[in-house]
Coordinates of C-alpha atoms in Angstrom, one line a residue:
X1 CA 71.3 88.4 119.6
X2 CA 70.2 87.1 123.4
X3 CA 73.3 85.6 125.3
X4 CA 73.7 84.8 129.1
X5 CA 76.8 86.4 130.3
X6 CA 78.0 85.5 134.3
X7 CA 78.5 88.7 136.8
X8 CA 81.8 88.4 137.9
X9 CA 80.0 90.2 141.5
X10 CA 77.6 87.2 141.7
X11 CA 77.8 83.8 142.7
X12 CA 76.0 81.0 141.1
X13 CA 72.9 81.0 139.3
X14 CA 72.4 84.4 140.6
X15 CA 75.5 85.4 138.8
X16 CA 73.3 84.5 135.0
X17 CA 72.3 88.1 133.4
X18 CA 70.4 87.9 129.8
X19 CA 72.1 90.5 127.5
X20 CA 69.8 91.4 124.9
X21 CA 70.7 92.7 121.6
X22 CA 74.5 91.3 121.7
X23 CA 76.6 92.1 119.2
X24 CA 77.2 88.7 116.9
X25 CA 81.5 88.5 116.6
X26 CA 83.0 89.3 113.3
X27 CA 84.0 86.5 111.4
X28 CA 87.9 85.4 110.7
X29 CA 88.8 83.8 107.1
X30 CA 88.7 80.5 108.4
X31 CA 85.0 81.2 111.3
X32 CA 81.8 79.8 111.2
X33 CA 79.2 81.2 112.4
X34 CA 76.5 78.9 114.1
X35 CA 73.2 79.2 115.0
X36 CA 72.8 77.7 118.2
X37 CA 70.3 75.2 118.8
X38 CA 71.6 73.1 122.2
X39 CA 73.8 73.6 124.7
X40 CA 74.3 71.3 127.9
X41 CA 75.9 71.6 131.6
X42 CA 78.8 70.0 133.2
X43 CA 80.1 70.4 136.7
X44 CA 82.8 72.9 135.7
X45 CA 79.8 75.2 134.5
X46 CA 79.1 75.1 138.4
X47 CA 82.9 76.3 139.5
X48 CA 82.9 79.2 136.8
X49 CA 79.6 80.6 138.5
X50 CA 80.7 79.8 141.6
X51 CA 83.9 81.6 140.8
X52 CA 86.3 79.1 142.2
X53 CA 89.7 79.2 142.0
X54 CA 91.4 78.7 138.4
X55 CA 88.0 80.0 137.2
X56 CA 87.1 83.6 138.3
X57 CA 86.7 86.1 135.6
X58 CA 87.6 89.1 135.7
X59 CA 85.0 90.2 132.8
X60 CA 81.1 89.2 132.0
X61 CA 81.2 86.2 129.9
X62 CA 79.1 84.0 128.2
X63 CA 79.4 80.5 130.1
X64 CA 79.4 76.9 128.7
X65 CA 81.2 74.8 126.6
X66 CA 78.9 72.2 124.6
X67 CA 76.5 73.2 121.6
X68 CA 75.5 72.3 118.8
X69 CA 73.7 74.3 116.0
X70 CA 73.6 74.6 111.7
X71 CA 76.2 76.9 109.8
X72 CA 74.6 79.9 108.8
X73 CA 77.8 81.6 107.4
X74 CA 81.4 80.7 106.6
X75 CA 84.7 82.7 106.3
X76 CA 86.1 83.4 102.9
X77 CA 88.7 80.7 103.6
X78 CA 86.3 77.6 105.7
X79 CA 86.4 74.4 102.9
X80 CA 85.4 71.4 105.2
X81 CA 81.5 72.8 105.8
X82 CA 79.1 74.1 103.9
X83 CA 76.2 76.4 104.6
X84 CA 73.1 74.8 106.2
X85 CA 75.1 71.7 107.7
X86 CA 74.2 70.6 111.4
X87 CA 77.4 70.3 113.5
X88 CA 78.7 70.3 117.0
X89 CA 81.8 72.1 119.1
X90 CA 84.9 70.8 120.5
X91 CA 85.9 71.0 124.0
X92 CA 89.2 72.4 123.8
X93 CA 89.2 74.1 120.3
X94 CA 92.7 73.8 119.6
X95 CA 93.4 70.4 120.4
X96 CA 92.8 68.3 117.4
X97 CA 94.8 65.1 116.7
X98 CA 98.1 65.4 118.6
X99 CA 99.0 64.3 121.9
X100 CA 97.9 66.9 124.8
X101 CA 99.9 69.3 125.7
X102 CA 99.8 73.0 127.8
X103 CA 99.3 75.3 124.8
X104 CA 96.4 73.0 123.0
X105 CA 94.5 72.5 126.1
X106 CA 94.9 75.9 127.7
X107 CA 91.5 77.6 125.9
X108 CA 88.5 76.6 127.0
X109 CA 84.5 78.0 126.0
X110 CA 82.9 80.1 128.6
X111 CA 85.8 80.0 130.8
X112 CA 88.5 82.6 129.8
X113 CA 87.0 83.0 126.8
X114 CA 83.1 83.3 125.8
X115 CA 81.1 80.1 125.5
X116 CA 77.9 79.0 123.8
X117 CA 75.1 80.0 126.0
X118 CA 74.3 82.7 123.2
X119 CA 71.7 82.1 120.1
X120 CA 74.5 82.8 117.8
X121 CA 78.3 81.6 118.4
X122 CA 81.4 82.0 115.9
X123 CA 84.1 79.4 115.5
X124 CA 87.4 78.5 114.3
X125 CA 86.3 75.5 111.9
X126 CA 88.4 72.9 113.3
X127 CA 86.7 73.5 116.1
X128 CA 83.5 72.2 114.8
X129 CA 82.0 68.5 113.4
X130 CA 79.4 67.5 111.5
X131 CA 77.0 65.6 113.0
X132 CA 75.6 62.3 112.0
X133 CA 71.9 61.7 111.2
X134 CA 71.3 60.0 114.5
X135 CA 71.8 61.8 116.6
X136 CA 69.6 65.2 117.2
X137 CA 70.6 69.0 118.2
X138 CA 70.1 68.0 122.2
X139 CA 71.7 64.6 122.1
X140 CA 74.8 66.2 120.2
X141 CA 75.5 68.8 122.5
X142 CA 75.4 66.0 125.3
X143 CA 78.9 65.1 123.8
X144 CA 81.4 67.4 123.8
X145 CA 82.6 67.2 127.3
X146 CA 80.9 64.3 129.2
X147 CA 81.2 62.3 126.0
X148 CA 84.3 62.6 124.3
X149 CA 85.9 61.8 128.2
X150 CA 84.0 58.5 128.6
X151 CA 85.1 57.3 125.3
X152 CA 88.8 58.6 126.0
X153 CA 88.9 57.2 129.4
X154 CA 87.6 53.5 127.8
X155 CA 88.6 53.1 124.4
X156 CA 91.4 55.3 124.3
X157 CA 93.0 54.7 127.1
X158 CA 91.4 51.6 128.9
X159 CA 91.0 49.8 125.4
X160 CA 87.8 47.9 126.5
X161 CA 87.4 44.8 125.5
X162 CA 84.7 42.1 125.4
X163 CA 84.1 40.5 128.6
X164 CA 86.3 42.6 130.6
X165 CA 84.6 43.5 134.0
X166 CA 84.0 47.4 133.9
X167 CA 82.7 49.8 137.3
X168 CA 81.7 52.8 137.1
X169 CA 81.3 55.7 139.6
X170 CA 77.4 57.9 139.6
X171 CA 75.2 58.2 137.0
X172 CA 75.8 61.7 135.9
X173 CA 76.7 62.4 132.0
X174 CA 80.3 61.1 131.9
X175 CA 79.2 57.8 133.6
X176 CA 76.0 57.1 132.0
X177 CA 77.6 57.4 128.9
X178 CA 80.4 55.3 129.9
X179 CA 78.3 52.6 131.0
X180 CA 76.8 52.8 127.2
X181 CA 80.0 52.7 125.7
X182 CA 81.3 49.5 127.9
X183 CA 77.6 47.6 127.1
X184 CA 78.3 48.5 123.6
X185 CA 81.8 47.0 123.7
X186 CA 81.1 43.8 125.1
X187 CA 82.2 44.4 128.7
X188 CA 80.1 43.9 132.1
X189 CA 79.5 46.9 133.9
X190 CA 79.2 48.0 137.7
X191 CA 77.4 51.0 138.9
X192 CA 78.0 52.9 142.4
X193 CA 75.5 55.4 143.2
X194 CA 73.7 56.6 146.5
X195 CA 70.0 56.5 144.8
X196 CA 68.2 53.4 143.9
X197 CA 66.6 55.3 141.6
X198 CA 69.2 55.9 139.8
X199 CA 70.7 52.6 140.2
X200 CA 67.3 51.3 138.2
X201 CA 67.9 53.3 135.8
X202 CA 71.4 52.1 135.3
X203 CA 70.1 48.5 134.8
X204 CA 67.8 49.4 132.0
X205 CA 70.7 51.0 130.2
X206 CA 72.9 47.5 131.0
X207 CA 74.5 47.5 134.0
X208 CA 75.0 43.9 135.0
X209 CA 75.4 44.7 138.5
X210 CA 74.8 48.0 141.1
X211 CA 76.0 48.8 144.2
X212 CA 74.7 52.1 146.2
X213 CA 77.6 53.3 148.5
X214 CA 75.0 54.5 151.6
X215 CA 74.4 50.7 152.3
X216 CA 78.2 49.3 151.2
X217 CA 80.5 52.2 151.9
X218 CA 83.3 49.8 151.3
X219 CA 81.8 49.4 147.6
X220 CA 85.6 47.9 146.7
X221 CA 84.6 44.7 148.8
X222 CA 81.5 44.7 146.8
X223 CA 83.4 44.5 142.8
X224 CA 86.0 42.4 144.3
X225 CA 83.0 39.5 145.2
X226 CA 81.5 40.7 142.2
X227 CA 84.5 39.8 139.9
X228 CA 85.4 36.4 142.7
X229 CA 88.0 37.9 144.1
X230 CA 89.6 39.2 141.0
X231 CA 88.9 43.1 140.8
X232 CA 87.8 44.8 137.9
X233 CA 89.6 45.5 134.9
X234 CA 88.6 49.2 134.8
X235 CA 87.5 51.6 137.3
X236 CA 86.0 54.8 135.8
X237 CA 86.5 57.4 139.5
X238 CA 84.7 61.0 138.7
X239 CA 85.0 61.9 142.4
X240 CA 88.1 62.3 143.2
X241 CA 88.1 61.2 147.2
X242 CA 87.3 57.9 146.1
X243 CA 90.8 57.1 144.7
X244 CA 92.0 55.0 147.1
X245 CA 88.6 52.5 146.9
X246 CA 88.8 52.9 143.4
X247 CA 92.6 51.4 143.2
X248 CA 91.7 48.5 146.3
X249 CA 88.7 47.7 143.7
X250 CA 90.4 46.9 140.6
X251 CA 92.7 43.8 139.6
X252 CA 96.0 43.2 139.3
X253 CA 97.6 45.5 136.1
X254 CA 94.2 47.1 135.6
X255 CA 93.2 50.7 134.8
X256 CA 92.2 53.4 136.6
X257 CA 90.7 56.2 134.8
X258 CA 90.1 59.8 137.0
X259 CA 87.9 61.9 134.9
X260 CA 87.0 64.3 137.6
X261 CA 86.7 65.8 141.1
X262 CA 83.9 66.1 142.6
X263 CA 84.4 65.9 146.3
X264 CA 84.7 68.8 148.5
X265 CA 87.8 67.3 149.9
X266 CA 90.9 65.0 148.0
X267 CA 91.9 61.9 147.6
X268 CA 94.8 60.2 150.2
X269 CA 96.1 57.9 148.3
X270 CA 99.4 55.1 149.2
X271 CA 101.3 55.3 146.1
X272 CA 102.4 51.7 147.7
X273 CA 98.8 50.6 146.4
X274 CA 99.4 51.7 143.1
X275 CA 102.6 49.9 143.4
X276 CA 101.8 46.8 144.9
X277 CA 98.9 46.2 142.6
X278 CA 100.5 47.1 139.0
X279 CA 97.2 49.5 138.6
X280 CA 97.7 52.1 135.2
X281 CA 96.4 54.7 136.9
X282 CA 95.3 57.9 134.3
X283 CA 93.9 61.5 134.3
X284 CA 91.3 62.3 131.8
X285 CA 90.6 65.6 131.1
X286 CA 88.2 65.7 127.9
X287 CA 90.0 64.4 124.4
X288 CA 91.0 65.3 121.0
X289 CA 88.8 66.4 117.9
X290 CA 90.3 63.1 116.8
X291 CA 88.5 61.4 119.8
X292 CA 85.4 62.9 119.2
X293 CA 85.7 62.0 115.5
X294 CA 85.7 58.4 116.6
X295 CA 83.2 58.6 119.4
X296 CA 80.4 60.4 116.7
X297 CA 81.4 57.5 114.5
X298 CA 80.8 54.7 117.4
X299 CA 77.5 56.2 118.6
X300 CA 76.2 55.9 115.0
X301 CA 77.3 52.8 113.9
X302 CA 75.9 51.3 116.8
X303 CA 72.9 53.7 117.2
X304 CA 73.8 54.6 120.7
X305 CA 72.0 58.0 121.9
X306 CA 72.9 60.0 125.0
X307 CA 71.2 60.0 128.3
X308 CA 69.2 63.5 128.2
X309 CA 67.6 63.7 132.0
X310 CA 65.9 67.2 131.7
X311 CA 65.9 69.5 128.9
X312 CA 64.7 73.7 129.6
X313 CA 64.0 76.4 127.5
X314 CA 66.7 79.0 126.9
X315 CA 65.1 81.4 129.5
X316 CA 64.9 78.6 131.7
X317 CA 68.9 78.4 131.9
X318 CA 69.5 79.6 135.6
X319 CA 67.1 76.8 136.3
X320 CA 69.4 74.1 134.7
X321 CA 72.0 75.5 136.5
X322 CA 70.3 74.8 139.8
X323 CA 69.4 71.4 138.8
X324 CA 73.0 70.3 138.3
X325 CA 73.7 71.7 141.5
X326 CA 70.9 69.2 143.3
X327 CA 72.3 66.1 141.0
X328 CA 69.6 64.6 141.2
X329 CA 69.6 63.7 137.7
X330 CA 70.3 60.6 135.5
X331 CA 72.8 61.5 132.3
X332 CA 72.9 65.1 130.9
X333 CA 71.0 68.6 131.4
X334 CA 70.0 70.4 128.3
X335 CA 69.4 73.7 127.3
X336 CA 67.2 73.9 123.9
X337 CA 67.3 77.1 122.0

């Protein structure tokens, strides 16, 4: 089979090799073998090339976490799937319905172990889910990361609820589809962004209200006059450095939900400010096969698809990789196979 692997000499895109004629992995009793049909990228794809601390590898390995595929052949032991059916990975393959904890959330795909940037991959059936009829191979593998940790920040932890005033920061695959999941709840939603763009395309998928940071850097001044003086109820941060505006923007016993780091440089943040204002202030770092369970269930019953921005050919992966590094994009970046 053709699979990317990462140099561990290189650095970034430049680090991509195609390996041709790849050995497909044996299968356990209880493996599936799937035949790969999308994979997407998320920031941490960027940090493993890069090979940033926590990430560097000492071996070649195949990078990224999120496909999707069909079964094409089951260990003597698998009973939950059946030959043919169209599913989609977890994040963290061992973390499946009970709280978080060190040993469920310390493997990872295409990290320190080999991920799904291949045309075949095998795994562990509870790491897998069948997929519902709505959604297709490239919005499916949209999910496993960016998805399941919008719909843990909001519903599992925030609890969203009609009419509750929602921000969100960027427009990148976390917050586009968390800004689905909040229209889709009943809530009112605020954007931040630094493109107008962008910002546009936020108020076709609901946003009630935008802010872009370059003209307001003081965007908490801006959802506090949004919501009269109030603050919002939830505050979805993916940067990082933002913190601080994050927990001056939000009311009285809200929520605070950090789903990421993006900045170049942390967060300084008063824990008197946490304090003062009563904020619930939570790290998100993916979810649960249980979580994802519910989110595939959401998206269909209210026919809710993924924000797909660009979507490349297989070959054309080292180009994805260098269009997530731009950001200038609007939801997710696909890889079809």
């Amino acid at each position: 089979m053709r699979a990317f692997v990462l140099d561990p000499s290189q650095c970034g895109s430049a680090s991509l090799r195609m390996q041709q004629g790849r050995a497909t992995p044996a299968l356990g009793p209880r493996d599936v073998l799937v035949r790969v049909r999308a994979v997407s990228l998320n920031h941490r794809d960027l940090a493993i090339a890069d090979g940033c601390q926590g990430y560097r590898a000492e071996h070649a390995v195949v990078p990224l976490s999120d496909s999707s595929g069909e079964v094409i052949e089951l260990g003597k032991d698998v009973r939950g799937l059946k030959l043919g059916q169209r599913v989609v990975n977890t994040f963290f393959p061992d973390w499946t319905s009970q709280c978080a904890t060190r040993e469920n959330t310390r493997r990872t795909f295409g990290a320190d172990s080999d991920g799904v940037a291949s045309e075949f991959a095998v795994f562990n059936e509870s790491a897998l889910l069948p997929l519902p009829d709505v959604l297709s191979f490239e919005e499916a593998a949209a999910l496993p990361c960016a998805g399941v940790t919008a719909w843990h920040a909001l519903m599992e932890h925030g609890a969203v609820r009609p009419g509750e005033y929602v921000a969100v920061l960027g427009t990148g695959g976390v917050a586009s589809m968390a800004l689905q999941l909040a229209v889709a709840a009943g809530a009112r939603v605020a954007v931040i962004s630094g493109d107008d763009d962008k910002l546009c395309r936020a108020v076709h998928m609901g946003a009630s209200y935008t802010i872009n940071h370059h003209r307001m850097p003081q965007w908490q001044d801006g959802l506090i006059a949004w919501t009269e003086g109030r603050g919002v109820d939830q505050m979805v941060d993916v940067c990082g450095d933002t913190l601080p505006r994050s927990v001056a923007a939000t009311r009285v016993g809200g929520k605070v939900s950090v789903v990421g780091d993006l900045a170049s440089q942390g967060a300084v943040l008063d824990p008197r400010q946490v304090l003062e204002r009563q904020v619930r202030l939570q790290g998100v770092n993916v979810g649960s096969r249980s979580m994802f369970q519910a989110l595939l269930a959401a998206l269909s019953v209210n026919r809710i698809k993924p924000v797909i921005s660009d979507l490349f050919g297989f070959d054309e992966t080292p180009a994805a990789y260098d269009a997530l590094r731009r950001g200038r994009h609007v939801g997710k970046l696909v890889v079809a196979l």
